[in-house]
Structure formats: C-alpha cells, structure tokens
Short mmCIF file of C-alpha atoms and ligand atoms in Angstrom, two decimals:
data_model
loop_
_atom_site.label_atom_id
_atom_site.label_comp_id
_atom_site.label_asym_id
_atom_site.label_seq_id
_atom_site.Cartn_x
_atom_site.Cartn_y
_atom_site.Cartn_z
CA MET A 1 1.86 -21.62 -17.65
CA ALA A 2 3.38 -19.02 -19.09
CA ARG A 3 6.59 -17.48 -18.19
CA LYS A 4 6.56 -14.82 -15.88
CA LEU A 5 9.36 -11.80 -15.75
CA ARG A 6 11.85 -12.54 -12.87
CA THR A 7 11.29 -9.72 -11.16
CA ALA A 8 13.45 -7.71 -7.93
CA ILE A 9 11.64 -5.27 -5.29
CA LEU A 10 14.31 -2.65 -3.82
CA ILE A 11 12.59 -1.39 -0.55
CA SER A 12 13.54 0.68 2.59
CA GLY A 13 10.89 0.70 4.78
CA ASN A 14 7.17 -0.09 5.04
CA GLY A 15 6.58 -1.68 1.93
CA SER A 16 3.21 -1.02 0.89
CA ASN A 17 3.65 -0.64 -2.44
CA LEU A 18 5.67 -3.93 -2.36
CA GLN A 19 2.22 -5.33 -0.88
CA ALA A 20 -0.15 -4.40 -3.18
CA ILE A 21 2.61 -5.90 -6.19
CA ILE A 22 2.79 -9.20 -3.56
CA ASP A 23 -0.92 -9.31 -3.54
CA ALA A 24 -1.39 -8.69 -7.57
CA ALA A 25 1.22 -11.09 -8.64
CA GLN A 26 -1.05 -13.74 -6.58
CA ALA A 27 -3.12 -13.98 -9.87
CA SER A 28 -1.91 -16.83 -12.06
CA ASP A 29 -1.81 -14.51 -15.64
CA TYR A 30 0.09 -11.98 -13.63
CA PRO A 31 3.26 -11.46 -16.21
CA ALA A 32 5.95 -10.54 -13.15
CA ALA A 33 6.89 -13.10 -10.03
CA ILE A 34 8.73 -11.58 -7.59
CA SER A 35 11.96 -13.55 -7.13
CA LEU A 36 13.89 -11.00 -4.81
CA VAL A 37 13.18 -8.31 -2.30
CA LEU A 38 16.27 -6.62 -1.24
CA SER A 39 16.91 -4.17 1.08
CA ASN A 40 19.36 -1.31 2.43
CA LYS A 41 17.58 -1.56 6.22
CA GLU A 42 17.17 -4.93 8.20
CA ASP A 43 14.64 -3.60 9.51
CA ALA A 44 12.50 -2.79 7.37
CA PHE A 45 8.79 -3.87 7.42
CA GLY A 46 8.48 -4.54 4.11
CA LEU A 47 11.42 -7.62 4.70
CA THR A 48 8.50 -8.86 7.16
CA ARG A 49 6.12 -8.83 4.49
CA ALA A 50 8.02 -10.24 1.94
CA LYS A 51 9.17 -13.02 4.49
CA ASN A 52 5.41 -14.02 4.91
CA ALA A 53 4.53 -14.22 1.39
CA GLY A 54 7.64 -16.99 1.40
CA LEU A 55 9.62 -14.27 -0.73
CA GLU A 56 13.20 -14.48 -1.02
CA THR A 57 15.20 -11.17 0.78
CA ILE A 58 18.35 -10.07 1.14
CA THR A 59 19.84 -6.84 3.12
CA ILE A 60 22.39 -5.25 1.71
CA SER A 61 23.36 -2.07 4.47
CA HIS A 62 24.68 0.94 2.49
CA ARG A 63 26.81 1.77 5.71
CA ASP A 64 28.86 -1.36 5.04
CA TYR A 65 30.35 -0.09 1.83
CA PRO A 66 32.77 3.13 1.53
CA ASP A 67 30.76 4.72 -1.33
CA ARG A 68 27.72 4.66 -3.48
CA GLU A 69 28.95 2.61 -6.29
CA THR A 70 30.85 0.24 -4.57
CA PHE A 71 27.04 -0.44 -2.61
CA ASP A 72 25.39 -0.61 -5.79
CA ARG A 73 27.91 -3.01 -7.40
CA MET A 74 26.97 -5.38 -4.08
CA MET A 75 23.42 -4.97 -5.08
CA ASP A 76 23.89 -5.67 -9.12
CA THR A 77 25.70 -8.73 -8.07
CA ALA A 78 22.86 -10.35 -6.01
CA LEU A 79 20.40 -9.31 -8.78
CA ARG A 80 22.48 -11.02 -11.39
CA ALA A 81 23.58 -14.32 -8.94
CA ASN A 82 19.15 -14.68 -8.83
CA ASN A 83 18.99 -14.00 -12.39
CA ILE A 84 16.25 -10.54 -12.34
CA GLU A 85 14.90 -9.72 -15.31
CA LEU A 86 13.40 -6.09 -14.01
CA VAL A 87 14.08 -4.37 -11.03
CA VAL A 88 11.41 -2.42 -9.32
CA MET A 89 12.43 0.56 -6.69
CA ALA A 90 9.64 0.39 -4.01
CA GLY A 91 10.16 3.04 -1.50
CA PHE A 92 14.13 2.22 -2.01
CA MET A 93 15.51 5.38 -0.09
CA ARG A 94 18.81 5.26 -1.98
CA ILE A 95 20.02 7.76 -4.63
CA LEU A 96 21.49 5.24 -7.39
CA SER A 97 24.61 5.55 -9.34
CA ASP A 98 24.85 6.99 -12.74
CA TRP A 99 26.67 3.59 -13.37
CA PHE A 100 23.85 1.57 -11.68
CA VAL A 101 21.49 2.97 -13.62
CA THR A 102 23.24 2.63 -16.90
CA THR A 103 23.98 -0.69 -16.65
CA TRP A 104 19.87 -1.25 -15.55
CA ALA A 105 18.48 0.92 -17.82
CA GLY A 106 15.40 -0.20 -19.46
CA LYS A 107 15.15 -2.77 -17.08
CA LEU A 108 14.70 -0.42 -13.62
CA ILE A 109 11.25 1.39 -12.83
CA ASN A 110 10.02 4.01 -9.66
CA ILE A 111 7.16 5.36 -8.43
CA HIS A 112 7.13 8.50 -7.22
CA PRO A 113 4.53 10.24 -4.99
CA SER A 114 4.19 13.34 -7.37
CA LEU A 115 2.68 14.01 -11.23
CA LEU A 116 6.07 14.40 -12.37
CA PRO A 117 7.51 16.24 -13.77
CA LYS A 118 6.22 18.60 -10.88
CA PHE A 119 7.49 18.13 -7.54
CA LYS A 120 10.94 16.16 -7.99
CA GLY A 121 12.88 15.07 -5.00
CA MET A 122 11.48 15.33 -1.31
CA HIS A 123 8.22 16.37 0.69
CA THR A 124 5.92 16.08 -2.17
CA HIS A 125 2.62 16.59 -0.92
CA GLN A 126 3.56 19.97 1.22
CA ARG A 127 5.26 21.38 -1.59
CA ALA A 128 1.89 20.68 -3.78
CA ILE A 129 -0.44 21.99 -1.07
CA ASP A 130 2.36 25.42 -0.89
CA ALA A 131 2.21 25.62 -4.43
CA GLY A 132 -1.39 25.93 -4.78
CA GLU A 133 -2.02 22.92 -6.93
CA ARG A 134 -5.67 21.57 -7.75
CA GLU A 135 -4.09 18.54 -8.15
CA HIS A 136 -1.98 15.90 -7.38
CA GLY A 137 -0.98 11.95 -7.34
CA CYS A 138 1.82 9.68 -8.32
CA THR A 139 3.83 9.00 -11.49
CA VAL A 140 5.77 5.43 -12.49
CA HIS A 141 8.76 6.15 -14.40
CA TRP A 142 11.65 4.54 -16.12
CA VAL A 143 14.75 5.08 -14.07
CA ILE A 144 17.58 7.53 -15.72
CA PRO A 145 20.71 9.15 -14.09
CA GLU A 146 18.70 12.25 -13.54
CA LEU A 147 16.46 11.69 -10.76
CA ASP A 148 12.69 11.51 -11.17
CA SER A 149 13.24 12.58 -14.85
CA GLY A 150 12.95 9.56 -16.85
CA GLU A 151 9.84 8.53 -19.32
CA ILE A 152 6.61 8.04 -17.58
CA ILE A 153 4.86 4.88 -17.50
CA GLY A 154 1.93 5.85 -16.01
CA GLN A 155 0.14 8.41 -13.43
CA ALA A 156 -2.87 8.36 -10.91
CA LYS A 157 -4.55 11.69 -9.87
CA LEU A 158 -6.80 12.93 -7.29
CA GLU A 159 -8.18 16.59 -6.42
CA ILE A 160 -6.16 18.54 -3.44
CA SER A 161 -9.43 19.71 -1.04
CA PRO A 162 -8.77 22.47 1.23
CA THR A 163 -8.96 20.97 4.24
CA ASP A 164 -5.74 18.09 2.98
CA THR A 165 -2.37 18.41 4.65
CA ALA A 166 0.62 16.66 4.04
CA GLU A 167 -0.49 13.77 5.74
CA THR A 168 -4.00 13.44 4.63
CA LEU A 169 -2.87 13.51 1.19
CA SER A 170 0.24 10.77 1.69
CA HIS A 171 -2.43 8.76 2.96
CA ARG A 172 -4.86 9.58 -0.34
CA VAL A 173 -1.71 9.30 -2.76
CA HIS A 174 -0.46 5.91 -1.22
CA ALA A 175 -3.96 4.50 -1.60
CA LEU A 176 -3.57 5.17 -5.42
CA GLU A 177 0.07 3.88 -5.58
CA HIS A 178 -1.73 1.02 -4.48
CA VAL A 179 -3.50 0.99 -7.56
CA LEU A 180 -0.80 2.30 -10.21
CA TYR A 181 2.08 0.13 -9.23
CA PRO A 182 1.03 -2.88 -9.71
CA ARG A 183 -0.69 -2.46 -13.06
CA ALA A 184 2.37 -0.71 -14.35
CA VAL A 185 4.30 -3.88 -12.91
CA ALA A 186 2.18 -6.16 -15.17
CA GLU A 187 2.31 -3.31 -18.32
CA VAL A 188 6.19 -3.54 -18.36
CA ALA A 189 6.77 -7.12 -17.46
CA ALA A 190 4.19 -8.11 -20.27
CA ARG A 191 6.09 -5.78 -22.45
CA LEU A 192 9.55 -7.20 -21.67
CA LEU A 193 8.54 -10.87 -21.77
CA LYS A 194 7.74 -10.31 -25.37
CA ASN A 195 10.85 -9.01 -26.48
C1 GRF B 1 6.28 5.96 -1.68
O1 GRF B 1 5.28 7.31 -1.35
C2 GRF B 1 6.97 6.02 -2.84
O2 GRF B 1 5.82 6.87 -3.95
C3 GRF B 1 7.98 6.73 -2.48
O3 GRF B 1 8.20 6.02 -1.53
C4 GRF B 1 6.88 5.61 -0.60
C5 GRF B 1 6.71 4.27 -0.16
O4 GRF B 1 5.70 3.61 0.67
N1 GRF B 1 8.70 6.50 -3.61
P1 GRF B 1 5.71 2.33 0.96
O5 GRF B 1 7.33 1.98 1.31
O6 GRF B 1 5.40 1.34 -0.28
O7 GRF B 1 4.47 1.75 1.70
#
C-alpha cells in the first residue's frame, strides 16, 4: 500500500470537521493517515470521536503553561514525538505563536468559516449578514503568523437567503466545510508526499 502522510488534527471542541476527515480517511487511497488528535481541552467532544475511531489522542491544556510559546513548544514536542508531517487545525481555538507557525510553515493548514479575505476573525456569519453579502462560505488556507491571511488552498460557497440567521448560516457553512476540508487535506497531503 502507498505511504500515507502522518497527519495531526488540532481541535478544541465538537470536532465535526475532524469526523469528516476521519470518515474520508477510511478510503484505502486517502493520502493522509490521522496519526494524532491533539486537543487543548480535555472535555472536547472531538476527543471522543477520535477514541471511537481508535486514534491516538493527547490533551495539552494551555492553562498549564505560563505563556503562548511555552504551550506551543509542548505541542511541538508531541507532534515531533509522533513524527507528524502535516498539522491540520480543525476548530482549534488558540492563536498560535509566531514561533510555532514559522517552525511548521508549509505543513500547517486551517479552515475558516468565511470567504477569505472577507471576515477574518470571529462571528463571521453575523458579520456576513450585517454586511449584506449575497455569498458566504468557508476557506482552507495555509497558516502564517498574520491571522486568517495565508495563501488560499480551497473555498466552498453558498448563497445567503433572506431568511438566514447566524445560526442557520453556521449549519449550512459547516455542511460545506465537511466536504471541502477532507478534499483539501487530501490535496495537500498528496502534494507533500511527492516532495
Ligand atoms: C468551524 O466552523 C471552523 O471553520 C472553525 O471552527 C469550527 C469548528 O467546528 N475554524 P467543528 O469543531 O469542526 O465542528
């Protein structure tokens, strides 16, 4: 069987994107293997999803460390101990230090719930409605020190309907994410395997 890229998924919560990638990774020709699921919260439901799938998990609580970079260095140690080649942020609610982002440059991706470069940061669905946008969606991008600003890998779009609320949009965008992210991870993993 072809070699698969050793991939870590970083989560903080529900982990529905993690689940979508777990499901996609069942295919024998999927180029990434989920070698580690790392959470900064011990009660993240994504950890249950990972354990149900028989995946290796680790919790590193940011509360146990005095500053961002010390926490990030612990994550880096765990990732290296597991020979990780690609890091996938999937609802990981911590801002990473420049040190971590630079160390993992070219091997670190994120999904953001807006059509970047529009609506970087939080509350993207309400902000899209308030701005009178017709289209909205999600973006997978490389992570660079500047928040939500790295090169775009892929996007998925929907039309905002007049009846949409932030809540309905959040559900609709999540459904797009669950299709986009497993594909984008496969594309990136296939590319990195060739290098
Ligand atoms: C998603 O909306 C993603 O775009 C954002 O965080 C959310 C994670 O959702 N970065 P889940 O934990 O994968 O369900």
